[in-house]
Coordinates of C-alpha atoms in Angstrom, one line a residue:
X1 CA 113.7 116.3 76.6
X2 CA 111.4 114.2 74.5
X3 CA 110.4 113.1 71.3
X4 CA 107.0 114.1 69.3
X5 CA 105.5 111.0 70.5
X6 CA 106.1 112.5 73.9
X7 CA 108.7 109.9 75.0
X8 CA 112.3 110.7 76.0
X9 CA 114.4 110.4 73.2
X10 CA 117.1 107.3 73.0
X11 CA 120.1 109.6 73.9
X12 CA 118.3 110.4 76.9
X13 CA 117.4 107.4 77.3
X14 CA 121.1 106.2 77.1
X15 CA 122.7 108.4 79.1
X16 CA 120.1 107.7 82.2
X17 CA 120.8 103.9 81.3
X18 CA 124.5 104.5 81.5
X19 CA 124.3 107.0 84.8
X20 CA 122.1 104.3 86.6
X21 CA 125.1 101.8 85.7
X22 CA 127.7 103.4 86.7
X23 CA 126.4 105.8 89.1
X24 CA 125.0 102.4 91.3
X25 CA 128.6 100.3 90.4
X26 CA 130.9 103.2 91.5
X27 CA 129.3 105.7 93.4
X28 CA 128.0 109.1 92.0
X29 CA 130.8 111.5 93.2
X30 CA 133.7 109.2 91.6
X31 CA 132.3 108.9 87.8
X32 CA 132.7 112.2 85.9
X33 CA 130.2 113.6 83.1
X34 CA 132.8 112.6 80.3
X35 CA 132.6 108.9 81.5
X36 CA 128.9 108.6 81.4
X37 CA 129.3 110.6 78.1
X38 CA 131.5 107.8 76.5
X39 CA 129.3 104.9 77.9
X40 CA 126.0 106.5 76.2
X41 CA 128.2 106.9 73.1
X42 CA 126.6 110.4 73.0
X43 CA 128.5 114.1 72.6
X44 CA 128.9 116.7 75.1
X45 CA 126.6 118.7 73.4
X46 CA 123.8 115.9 73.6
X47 CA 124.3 115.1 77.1
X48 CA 123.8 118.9 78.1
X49 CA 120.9 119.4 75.6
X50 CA 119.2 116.9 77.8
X51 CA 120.7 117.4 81.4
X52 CA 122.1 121.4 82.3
X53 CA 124.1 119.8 85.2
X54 CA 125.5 117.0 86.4
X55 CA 123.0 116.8 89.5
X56 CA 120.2 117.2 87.0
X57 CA 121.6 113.5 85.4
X58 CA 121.8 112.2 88.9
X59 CA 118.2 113.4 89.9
X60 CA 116.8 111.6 86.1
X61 CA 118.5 108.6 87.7
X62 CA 117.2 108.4 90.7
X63 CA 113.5 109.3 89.3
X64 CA 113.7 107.0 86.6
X65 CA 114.8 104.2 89.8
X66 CA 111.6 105.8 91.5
X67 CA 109.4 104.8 88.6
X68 CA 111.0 101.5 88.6
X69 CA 110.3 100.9 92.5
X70 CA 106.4 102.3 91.5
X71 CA 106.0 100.2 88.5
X72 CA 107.4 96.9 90.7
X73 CA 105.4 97.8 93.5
X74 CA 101.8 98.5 91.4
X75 CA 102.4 95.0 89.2
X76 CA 103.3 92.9 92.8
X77 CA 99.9 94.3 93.8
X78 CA 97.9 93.6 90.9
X79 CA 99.2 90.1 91.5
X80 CA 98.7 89.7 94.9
X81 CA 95.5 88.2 96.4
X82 CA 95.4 90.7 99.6
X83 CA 97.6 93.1 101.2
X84 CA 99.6 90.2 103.5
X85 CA 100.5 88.1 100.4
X86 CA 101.6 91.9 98.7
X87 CA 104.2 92.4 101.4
X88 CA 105.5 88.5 101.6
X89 CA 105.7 89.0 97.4
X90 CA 107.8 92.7 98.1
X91 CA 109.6 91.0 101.2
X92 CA 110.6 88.0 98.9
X93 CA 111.9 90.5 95.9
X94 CA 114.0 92.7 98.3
X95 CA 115.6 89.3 99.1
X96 CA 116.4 88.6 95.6
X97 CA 117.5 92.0 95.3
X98 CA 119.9 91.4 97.8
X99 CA 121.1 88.4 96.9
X100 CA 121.6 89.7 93.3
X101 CA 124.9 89.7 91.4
X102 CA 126.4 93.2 91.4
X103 CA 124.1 94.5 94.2
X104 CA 125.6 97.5 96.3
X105 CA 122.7 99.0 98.4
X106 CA 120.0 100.9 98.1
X107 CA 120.6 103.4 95.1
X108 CA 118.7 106.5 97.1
X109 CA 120.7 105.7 100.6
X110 CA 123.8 105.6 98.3
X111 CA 122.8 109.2 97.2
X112 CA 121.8 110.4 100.1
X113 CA 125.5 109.2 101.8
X114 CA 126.9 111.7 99.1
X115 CA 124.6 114.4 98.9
X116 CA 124.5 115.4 102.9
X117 CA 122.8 118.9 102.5
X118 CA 119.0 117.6 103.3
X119 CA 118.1 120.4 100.9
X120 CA 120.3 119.8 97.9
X121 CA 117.9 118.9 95.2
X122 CA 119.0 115.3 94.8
X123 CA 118.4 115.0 98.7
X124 CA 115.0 116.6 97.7
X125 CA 114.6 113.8 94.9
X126 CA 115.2 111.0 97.8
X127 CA 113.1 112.0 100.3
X128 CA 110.0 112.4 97.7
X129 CA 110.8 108.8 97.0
X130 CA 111.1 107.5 100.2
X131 CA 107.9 109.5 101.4
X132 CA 105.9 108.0 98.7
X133 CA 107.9 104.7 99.8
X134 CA 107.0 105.0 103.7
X135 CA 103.5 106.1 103.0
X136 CA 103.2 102.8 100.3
X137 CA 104.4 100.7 102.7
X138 CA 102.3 102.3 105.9
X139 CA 99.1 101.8 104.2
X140 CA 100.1 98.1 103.2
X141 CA 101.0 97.6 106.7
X142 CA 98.1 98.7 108.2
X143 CA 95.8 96.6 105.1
X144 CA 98.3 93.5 106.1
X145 CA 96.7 93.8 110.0
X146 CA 100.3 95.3 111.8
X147 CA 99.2 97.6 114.6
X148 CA 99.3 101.3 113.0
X149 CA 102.0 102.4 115.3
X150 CA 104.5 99.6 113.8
X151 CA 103.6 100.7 110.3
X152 CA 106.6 102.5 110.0
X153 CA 109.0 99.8 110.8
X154 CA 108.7 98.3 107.4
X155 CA 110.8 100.9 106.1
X156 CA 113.9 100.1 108.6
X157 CA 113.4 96.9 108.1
X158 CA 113.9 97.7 104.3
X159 CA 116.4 100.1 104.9
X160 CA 118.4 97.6 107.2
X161 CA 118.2 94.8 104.5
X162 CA 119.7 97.0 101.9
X163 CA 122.2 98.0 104.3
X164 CA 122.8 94.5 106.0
X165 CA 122.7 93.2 102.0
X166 CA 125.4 94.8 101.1
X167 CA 127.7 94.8 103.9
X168 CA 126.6 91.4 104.9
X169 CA 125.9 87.7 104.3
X170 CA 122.9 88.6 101.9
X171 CA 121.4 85.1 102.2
X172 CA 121.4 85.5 105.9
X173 CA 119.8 89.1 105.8
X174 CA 117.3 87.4 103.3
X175 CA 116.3 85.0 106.4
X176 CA 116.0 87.5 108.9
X177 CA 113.7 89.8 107.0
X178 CA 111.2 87.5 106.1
X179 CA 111.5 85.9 109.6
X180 CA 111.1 89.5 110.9
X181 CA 108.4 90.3 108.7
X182 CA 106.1 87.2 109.3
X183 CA 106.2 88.2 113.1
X184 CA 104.7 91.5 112.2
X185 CA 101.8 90.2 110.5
X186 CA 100.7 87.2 113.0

């Protein structure tokens, strides 16, 4: 729900803030509504004026992460002399996301992991991420001079970072990914 400016109003606001947290730190399955609740410092009734369900918090998450990725992606570009220095600019942030304090993986693999039913609606919220994600990334490639049919592999290469990242030696994962990348676009 918003405001009369049209903005979301600052419980909302908190309790996406506090889901994002916690959801990301602990996984979505293990944190209860009353936690996220106490972390907003909102009431029960606030937290279901704004959100019906629990999977309806998780989905505002994951879209406000969405708008996050978009927002990065757009002012990278705006910086960026052409499409090759874009990608070396997104490759060099997924490093430092990687290599980041507190960093546990992709937010939307993690969701996916716990939402298996490829029609549940927060599966539904994931894949229109990660096809506005592949489709970002295709046309970049294919700007950047990688051979159309190797488009794609950008987004395992991303996915395997935040995997590897995680589970991993980040640094190293950092290395291989940019060494990975700059032999795509030769």
């Amino acid at each position: 729900m918003g405001t009369a400016t049209g903005r979301p109003s600052a419980a909302r606001t908190r309790l996406v803030e506090a889901a994002a947290r916690i959801f990301y730190a602990d996984g979505i399955h293990a944190v209860g509504v009353d936690r996220v609740i106490e972390e907003a410092g909102v009431s029960r009734a606030t937290f279901y004026r704004h959100f019906p369900s629990k999977e309806a918090l998780v989905r505002a998450y994951l879209e406000a992460e969405d708008q996050a990725i978009r927002a990065n992606v757009a002012a990278a570009g705006a910086r960026a002399e052409n499409p090759r220095a874009l990608l070396e600019r997104l490759v060099v942030g997924l490093g430092d996301q990687i290599c980041g304090a507190g960093f546990r993986g992709c937010p939307f693999i993690n969701a996916a992991a716990e939402y298996p039913d490829p029609e549940h609606p927060v599966r539904v919220t994931v894949r229109e991420h990660r096809d506005w994600f592949a489709g970002a990334l295709a046309d970049l490639a294919v700007a950047a001079g990688i051979p159309p049919e190797l488009s794609g592999v950008l987004v395992f290469l991303r996915d395997g970072a935040m995997v590897g990242g995680y589970l991993e030696e980040p640094e190293a994962v950092r290395e291989k990914l940019a060494l990975t990348v700059r032999a795509l676009v030769r």
